[in-house]
Short mmCIF file of C-alpha atoms and ligand atoms in Angstrom, two decimals:
data_model
loop_
_atom_site.label_atom_id
_atom_site.label_comp_id
_atom_site.label_asym_id
_atom_site.label_seq_id
_atom_site.Cartn_x
_atom_site.Cartn_y
_atom_site.Cartn_z
CA MET D 1 175.83 128.10 272.99
CA GLU D 2 178.28 130.67 271.83
CA SER D 3 180.37 130.58 274.96
CA LYS D 4 180.50 126.81 274.90
CA PHE D 5 181.84 127.11 271.37
CA LEU D 6 184.42 129.67 272.44
CA PHE D 7 185.49 127.48 275.36
CA LEU D 8 186.05 124.58 272.98
CA ILE D 9 188.11 126.71 270.67
CA ASN D 10 190.20 127.89 273.63
CA LEU D 11 190.78 124.35 274.75
CA LEU D 12 191.92 123.42 271.30
CA VAL D 13 194.34 126.32 271.10
CA LEU D 14 195.70 125.57 274.51
CA GLN D 15 196.23 121.84 273.63
CA TYR D 16 197.97 122.89 270.39
CA LEU D 17 200.27 125.14 272.24
CA ALA D 18 201.05 122.45 274.74
CA VAL D 19 201.97 120.04 271.96
CA LEU D 20 204.20 122.68 270.36
CA CYS D 21 206.03 123.24 273.61
CA VAL D 22 206.56 119.61 274.26
CA SER D 23 207.83 119.01 270.73
CA GLN D 24 210.33 121.86 271.02
CA ASP D 25 212.05 120.22 273.98
CA PHE D 26 214.28 117.92 271.94
CA ASP D 27 213.82 115.34 269.24
CA PHE D 28 215.69 112.23 270.40
CA PHE D 29 218.51 111.07 272.64
CA TYR D 30 222.04 109.88 271.81
CA PHE D 31 223.02 107.05 274.11
CA VAL D 32 226.78 107.13 274.14
CA GLN D 33 228.98 104.31 275.41
CA GLN D 34 232.83 104.44 275.57
CA TRP D 35 235.69 101.90 275.35
CA PRO D 36 237.95 102.69 278.32
CA GLY D 37 241.02 101.35 276.61
CA SER D 38 240.68 104.04 274.00
CA TYR D 39 240.14 106.82 276.48
CA CYS D 40 243.32 105.74 278.40
CA ASP D 41 245.72 105.07 275.58
CA SER D 42 245.02 108.17 273.56
CA GLY D 43 248.19 109.84 274.83
CA LYS D 44 246.84 113.42 275.08
CA SER D 45 245.94 113.44 278.82
CA SER D 46 245.86 109.76 279.64
CA CYS D 47 243.42 108.67 282.27
CA CYS D 48 243.00 108.01 286.04
CA TYR D 49 241.19 105.03 287.41
CA PRO D 50 238.34 105.83 289.85
CA THR D 51 239.15 105.88 293.54
CA THR D 52 236.96 102.77 293.77
CA GLY D 53 239.34 100.74 291.53
CA LYS D 54 240.07 99.89 287.88
CA PRO D 55 236.85 99.43 285.92
CA ALA D 56 236.10 96.10 284.27
CA ALA D 57 237.24 95.63 280.65
CA ASP D 58 233.79 96.52 279.37
CA PHE D 59 232.19 99.59 277.61
CA GLY D 60 231.23 102.29 280.05
CA ILE D 61 228.52 104.78 279.76
CA HIS D 62 229.40 108.32 278.69
CA GLY D 63 225.97 109.79 278.68
CA LEU D 64 222.34 110.08 277.48
CA TRP D 65 222.07 113.36 275.49
CA PRO D 66 219.02 115.08 274.21
CA ASN D 67 219.46 116.28 270.66
CA TYR D 68 217.58 118.02 267.83
CA ASN D 69 217.09 116.49 264.45
CA ASP D 70 219.29 119.29 262.90
CA GLY D 71 222.28 117.95 264.86
CA SER D 72 222.34 120.70 267.51
CA TYR D 73 221.47 120.16 271.17
CA PRO D 74 220.23 121.97 274.17
CA GLN D 75 222.51 122.05 277.31
CA ASN D 76 222.47 123.18 280.93
CA CYS D 77 218.72 123.60 280.89
CA ASP D 78 217.88 123.93 284.60
CA PRO D 79 220.31 125.49 287.08
CA ASN D 80 217.64 124.91 289.78
CA ASN D 81 217.92 121.18 289.61
CA PRO D 82 221.63 120.39 290.47
CA PHE D 83 222.94 116.88 290.72
CA ASP D 84 222.05 115.31 294.12
CA GLU D 85 223.71 111.97 294.78
CA SER D 86 221.23 111.19 297.57
CA LYS D 87 218.49 110.86 294.90
CA ILE D 88 220.33 107.92 293.31
CA SER D 89 221.90 106.24 296.36
CA ASP D 90 220.34 102.94 295.30
CA LEU D 91 222.08 103.14 291.87
CA ILE D 92 225.57 104.04 293.07
CA SER D 93 227.20 100.68 293.02
CA ASN D 94 225.69 99.96 289.58
CA MET D 95 226.96 103.45 288.39
CA ARG D 96 230.48 102.69 289.57
CA ARG D 97 230.52 99.53 287.59
CA ASN D 98 228.87 100.79 284.42
CA TRP D 99 229.50 104.57 284.37
CA PRO D 100 233.11 104.95 285.56
CA THR D 101 234.94 108.22 285.64
CA LEU D 102 238.35 108.04 283.96
CA ALA D 103 239.29 111.72 284.29
CA CYS D 104 242.29 112.89 286.23
CA PRO D 105 242.73 113.30 289.10
CA SER D 106 240.96 110.12 290.25
CA GLY D 107 237.52 110.66 291.59
CA SER D 108 234.48 108.59 292.74
CA GLY D 109 232.40 109.48 289.68
CA GLU D 110 230.31 112.17 291.24
CA THR D 111 231.98 115.02 289.21
CA PHE D 112 231.38 113.12 285.91
CA TRP D 113 227.78 112.14 286.82
CA SER D 114 227.03 115.61 287.98
CA HIS D 115 228.38 117.06 284.68
CA GLU D 116 226.29 114.70 282.62
CA TRP D 117 223.10 115.36 284.65
CA GLU D 118 223.49 119.21 284.66
CA LYS D 119 224.66 119.59 281.04
CA HIS D 120 222.41 116.96 279.40
CA GLY D 121 220.03 115.38 281.88
CA THR D 122 218.31 118.66 282.89
CA CYS D 123 217.33 119.09 279.29
CA SER D 124 215.14 115.98 279.52
CA GLU D 125 213.12 116.92 282.61
CA SER D 126 209.97 116.58 280.61
CA VAL D 127 210.69 112.92 280.53
CA PHE D 128 213.06 112.02 283.37
CA ASP D 129 213.76 113.05 286.94
CA GLN D 130 217.31 112.39 288.19
CA HIS D 131 216.55 108.82 289.31
CA SER D 132 214.78 107.78 286.15
CA TYR D 133 217.47 109.52 284.03
CA PHE D 134 220.28 107.47 285.56
CA GLU D 135 218.22 104.26 285.99
CA THR D 136 217.13 104.38 282.33
CA THR D 137 220.65 104.90 281.06
CA LEU D 138 221.95 102.01 283.14
CA GLY D 139 219.18 99.82 281.71
CA LEU D 140 220.18 100.77 278.18
CA LYS D 141 223.70 99.65 278.81
CA GLN D 142 222.47 96.22 279.81
CA GLN D 143 220.03 95.99 277.06
CA THR D 144 222.58 96.79 274.32
CA ASN D 145 225.44 94.66 275.68
CA LEU D 146 227.98 95.87 273.11
CA LEU D 147 230.80 93.68 274.32
CA GLN D 148 228.69 90.48 273.90
CA ALA D 149 227.44 91.64 270.45
CA LEU D 150 231.04 92.20 269.23
CA LYS D 151 232.27 88.96 270.86
CA THR D 152 229.57 86.98 269.03
CA ALA D 153 231.07 88.25 265.79
CA GLY D 154 234.62 87.37 266.80
CA ILE D 155 235.55 90.93 267.62
CA LYS D 156 237.54 91.30 270.80
CA ALA D 157 239.51 93.99 272.63
CA ASP D 158 242.80 92.32 271.82
CA GLY D 159 244.73 95.22 270.25
CA ARG D 160 244.06 93.96 266.72
CA THR D 161 242.51 95.82 263.85
CA TYR D 162 238.95 95.18 262.62
CA SER D 163 236.90 96.58 259.79
CA LEU D 164 234.60 99.39 260.65
CA GLY D 165 231.91 97.68 258.65
CA ASP D 166 232.18 94.42 260.61
CA ILE D 167 231.94 96.32 263.89
CA LYS D 168 228.85 98.18 262.74
CA ASP D 169 227.27 94.94 261.47
CA ALA D 170 227.94 93.13 264.75
CA ILE D 171 226.39 95.94 266.85
CA LYS D 172 223.39 96.14 264.51
CA GLU D 173 222.95 92.40 264.77
CA GLY D 174 223.20 92.37 268.47
CA THR D 175 221.14 95.50 269.28
CA GLY D 176 218.79 95.75 266.29
CA TYR D 177 219.97 99.31 265.44
CA THR D 178 222.68 100.99 263.40
CA PRO D 179 225.32 102.48 265.53
CA TRP D 180 227.57 105.49 264.82
CA ILE D 181 231.18 104.78 265.68
CA GLU D 182 233.51 107.58 266.91
CA CYS D 183 237.20 106.97 266.81
CA ASN D 184 240.18 108.57 268.38
CA GLN D 185 243.86 107.96 268.03
CA ASP D 186 246.23 105.91 270.20
CA SER D 187 249.63 107.37 270.98
CA SER D 188 251.09 106.12 267.77
CA GLY D 189 248.29 107.81 265.76
CA ASN D 190 246.20 104.66 264.88
CA SER D 191 242.52 105.16 264.60
CA GLN D 192 240.63 103.17 267.25
CA LEU D 193 237.13 102.35 268.45
CA TYR D 194 236.40 105.11 271.05
CA GLN D 195 232.63 105.67 271.37
CA VAL D 196 229.44 103.94 270.13
CA TYR D 197 226.31 106.07 269.57
CA LEU D 198 222.81 104.61 269.56
CA CYS D 199 219.57 106.58 269.65
CA LEU D 200 216.55 106.61 271.95
CA ASP D 201 213.16 108.09 271.13
CA ASN D 202 212.22 111.37 272.88
CA SER D 203 209.85 109.70 275.27
CA GLY D 204 212.90 107.76 276.56
CA SER D 205 211.14 104.42 276.01
CA SER D 206 212.67 102.73 272.97
CA LEU D 207 215.77 102.55 270.84
CA ILE D 208 215.33 103.95 267.32
CA GLU D 209 217.41 104.32 264.23
CA CYS D 210 219.32 107.59 264.68
CA PRO D 211 217.53 110.53 262.84
CA VAL D 212 220.98 112.12 262.32
CA PHE D 213 224.60 111.02 262.98
CA PRO D 214 227.02 113.22 264.78
CA LYS D 215 229.38 115.04 262.49
CA GLY D 216 232.98 114.27 263.01
CA LYS D 217 236.27 113.09 261.54
CA LYS D 218 236.32 109.76 259.77
CA CYS D 219 237.39 106.58 261.55
CA GLY D 220 239.00 105.05 258.50
CA SER D 221 237.76 101.57 257.24
CA GLU D 222 240.10 99.61 259.61
CA ILE D 223 240.23 100.45 263.25
CA GLU D 224 241.98 99.19 266.33
CA PHE D 225 240.18 97.66 269.39
CA PRO D 226 242.77 98.16 272.05
CA VAL D 227 243.17 96.08 275.21
CA PHE D 228 242.05 97.61 278.48
P1 LIG E 1 229.99 115.99 277.32
O1 LIG E 1 230.33 117.34 277.93
O2 LIG E 1 228.94 115.20 278.10
O3 LIG E 1 229.63 116.15 275.86
O4 LIG E 1 231.28 115.10 277.40
C1 LIG E 1 232.54 115.50 277.20
C2 LIG E 1 233.25 115.61 278.47
O5 LIG E 1 233.22 114.41 279.22
C3 LIG E 1 234.68 115.96 278.29
O6 LIG E 1 235.03 116.95 279.25
C4 LIG E 1 235.38 114.63 278.52
O7 LIG E 1 236.71 114.87 278.93
C5 LIG E 1 234.52 114.08 279.60
N1 LIG E 1 234.57 112.65 279.70
C6 LIG E 1 234.42 111.74 278.68
N2 LIG E 1 234.57 110.48 279.11
C7 LIG E 1 234.73 110.62 280.43
C8 LIG E 1 234.96 109.64 281.42
N3 LIG E 1 234.95 108.30 281.26
N4 LIG E 1 235.17 110.05 282.73
C9 LIG E 1 235.23 111.43 282.99
N5 LIG E 1 235.09 112.34 282.05
C10 LIG E 1 234.81 111.93 280.80
P1 LIG E 2 231.96 106.93 253.96
O1 LIG E 2 233.24 106.21 254.32
O2 LIG E 2 231.79 108.28 254.52
O3 LIG E 2 231.69 106.92 252.50
O4 LIG E 2 230.77 106.04 254.55
C1 LIG E 2 230.40 104.83 254.09
C2 LIG E 2 229.25 104.32 254.90
O5 LIG E 2 229.65 104.09 256.22
C3 LIG E 2 228.09 105.34 254.99
O6 LIG E 2 226.89 104.64 255.06
C4 LIG E 2 228.44 106.08 256.21
O7 LIG E 2 227.27 106.57 256.89
C5 LIG E 2 229.04 104.98 257.09
N1 LIG E 2 229.99 105.41 258.10
C6 LIG E 2 231.14 106.06 257.81
N2 LIG E 2 231.78 106.35 258.92
C7 LIG E 2 231.03 105.76 259.91
C8 LIG E 2 231.21 105.83 261.38
N3 LIG E 2 232.22 106.32 261.98
N4 LIG E 2 230.24 105.11 262.07
C9 LIG E 2 229.17 104.56 261.47
N5 LIG E 2 228.95 104.59 260.11
C10 LIG E 2 229.89 105.21 259.37
#
């Protein structure tokens, strides 16, 4: 009788510890997409098209980043699980289209994807292996379809200036969730739409309202949407 009781207590304690460990992993993901026109015209270092050709005039994926509710984030969590392109060979053509590298010198994407997996992806191993990490992220890009959401609201990458509020409203209308907009500057110093942050729950299964927004400089209330 007593040993049964002790066994149960032990079980409960172990379960509690397991829950604690899992919940310390990370709290949510940022899913970050990027407007290539704003990466390329920002002057500083310019950009280089991938060896596989100029990407389409569409948002590209930057990454899926585990984050904590206090705004900090884990990184480079597992040196024993390096990027292995052979694990995602079925996804490569989709990756080239939707997760294009723009860094110089030109590359196929492997360096960028490897950086994203090793810095961020390895911190979500409790939820994703390499294949499901990339597959899920590609699925989110399709699901959110930012370009269509903006187009529906009459917002196009035509080099004109739009209100930050209208851009946020259009993305909220299209995706169901409030985005955070990150701006950078074109070579003349105009604030422009650079990256769009949405959030995913820590089981990797659904979009959520972001628990916290990234800290950063302000966009200004009117921002450019440059041509790519
Ligand atoms: P992260 O380290 O994931 O927070 O992302 C920042 C790094 O990604 C910086 O080194 C950026 O220069 C790089 N980066 C951002 N966008 C791209 C892109 N489209 N292609 C290649 N590198 C990128
Ligand atoms: P502020 O201009 O900081 O007074 O912000 C006015 C409102 O817009 C607040 O609800 C902010 O959270 C929101 N906001 C400001 N900048 C951004 C941004 N870059 N992306 C998304 N929301 C923003």
